Amino acid sequence: MKLQFALILLLFISSCQGQTKSKDYNALLQEIEVKKSEFQESYSNANATKKVQILEEARVYLTNVITNDIFNQW
């Protein structure tokens, strides 16, 4: 359930298209997309203990990207 939320939120963020797009913002979206794919691959290959760790890493990453990068673009 938590992974689904994190992945949906990452998908939402990566698909958002602001009214004013800058090169930096587009690069940020590409970086998020790459990181999302890395999390998905790691999660699909992980055991139960590792999955919990990956979810926490994704949560921290997402929180940092939203607060430090995406909000700055708005």
mmCIF file of C-alpha atoms in Angstrom:
data_model
loop_
_atom_site.group_PDB
_atom_site.id
_atom_site.type_symbol
_atom_site.label_atom_id
_atom_site.label_comp_id
_atom_site.label_asym_id
_atom_site.label_seq_id
_atom_site.Cartn_x
_atom_site.Cartn_y
_atom_site.Cartn_z
ATOM 1 C CA MET A 1 0.000 0.000 0.000
ATOM 2 C CA LYS A 2 2.782 2.435 0.913
ATOM 3 C CA LEU A 3 4.744 1.539 -2.209
ATOM 4 C CA GLN A 4 1.681 2.144 -4.336
ATOM 5 C CA PHE A 5 1.227 5.574 -2.769
ATOM 6 C CA ALA A 6 4.883 6.455 -3.293
ATOM 7 C CA LEU A 7 4.849 5.269 -6.888
ATOM 8 C CA ILE A 8 1.587 7.038 -7.676
ATOM 9 C CA LEU A 9 2.928 10.234 -6.155
ATOM 10 C CA LEU A 10 6.142 9.928 -8.148
ATOM 11 C CA LEU A 11 4.122 9.332 -11.308
ATOM 12 C CA PHE A 12 1.966 12.343 -10.550
ATOM 13 C CA ILE A 13 4.959 14.563 -9.945
ATOM 14 C CA SER A 14 6.749 13.356 -13.046
ATOM 15 C CA SER A 15 3.666 13.936 -15.198
ATOM 16 C CA CYS A 16 2.902 17.433 -13.904
ATOM 17 C CA GLN A 17 3.419 20.081 -16.522
ATOM 18 C CA GLY A 18 3.534 23.591 -15.109
ATOM 19 C CA GLN A 19 2.427 26.586 -17.111
ATOM 20 C CA THR A 20 5.947 27.938 -17.178
ATOM 21 C CA LYS A 21 8.484 25.283 -17.977
ATOM 22 C CA SER A 22 12.164 25.868 -17.593
ATOM 23 C CA LYS A 23 15.032 23.698 -18.655
ATOM 24 C CA ASP A 24 15.849 23.076 -15.005
ATOM 25 C CA TYR A 25 12.302 21.922 -14.265
ATOM 26 C CA ASN A 26 12.272 19.536 -17.210
ATOM 27 C CA ALA A 27 15.651 18.164 -16.143
ATOM 28 C CA LEU A 28 14.267 17.694 -12.642
ATOM 29 C CA LEU A 29 11.326 15.711 -14.011
ATOM 30 C CA GLN A 30 13.717 13.479 -15.942
ATOM 31 C CA GLU A 31 15.804 12.893 -12.814
ATOM 32 C CA ILE A 32 12.664 11.961 -10.867
ATOM 33 C CA GLU A 33 11.656 9.535 -13.602
ATOM 34 C CA VAL A 34 15.071 7.853 -13.513
ATOM 35 C CA LYS A 35 14.993 7.589 -9.725
ATOM 36 C CA LYS A 36 11.455 6.179 -9.840
ATOM 37 C CA SER A 37 12.611 3.444 -12.219
ATOM 38 C CA GLU A 38 15.528 2.641 -9.925
ATOM 39 C CA PHE A 39 13.205 2.325 -6.934
ATOM 40 C CA GLN A 40 10.814 0.114 -8.909
ATOM 41 C CA GLU A 41 13.579 -2.216 -10.038
ATOM 42 C CA SER A 42 15.136 -2.445 -6.575
ATOM 43 C CA TYR A 43 11.768 -3.079 -4.964
ATOM 44 C CA SER A 44 10.790 -5.810 -7.404
ATOM 45 C CA ASN A 45 14.067 -7.664 -6.746
ATOM 46 C CA ALA A 46 14.088 -7.217 -2.955
ATOM 47 C CA ASN A 47 13.095 -9.461 -0.076
ATOM 48 C CA ALA A 48 10.561 -8.302 2.526
ATOM 49 C CA THR A 49 13.146 -6.667 4.797
ATOM 50 C CA LYS A 50 14.823 -4.826 1.943
ATOM 51 C CA LYS A 51 11.437 -3.666 0.594
ATOM 52 C CA VAL A 52 10.797 -1.792 3.838
ATOM 53 C CA GLN A 53 14.172 -0.070 3.502
ATOM 54 C CA ILE A 54 13.508 0.840 -0.144
ATOM 55 C CA LEU A 55 10.127 2.328 0.767
ATOM 56 C CA GLU A 56 11.783 4.491 3.410
ATOM 57 C CA GLU A 57 14.451 5.622 0.937
ATOM 58 C CA ALA A 58 11.754 6.478 -1.615
ATOM 59 C CA ARG A 59 9.782 8.388 1.008
ATOM 60 C CA VAL A 60 12.822 10.444 2.036
ATOM 61 C CA TYR A 61 13.768 11.077 -1.594
ATOM 62 C CA LEU A 62 10.255 12.161 -2.504
ATOM 63 C CA THR A 63 9.959 14.461 0.501
ATOM 64 C CA ASN A 64 13.291 16.098 -0.303
ATOM 65 C CA VAL A 65 12.487 16.547 -3.990
ATOM 66 C CA ILE A 66 9.083 18.053 -3.274
ATOM 67 C CA THR A 67 10.263 20.469 -0.600
ATOM 68 C CA ASN A 68 13.683 21.399 -1.985
ATOM 69 C CA ASP A 69 13.215 21.258 -5.746
ATOM 70 C CA ILE A 70 9.619 21.216 -6.955
ATOM 71 C CA PHE A 71 8.301 23.935 -4.647
ATOM 72 C CA ASN A 72 11.210 26.132 -5.740
ATOM 73 C CA GLN A 73 10.104 25.781 -9.362
ATOM 74 C CA TRP A 74 6.630 27.116 -8.566
#
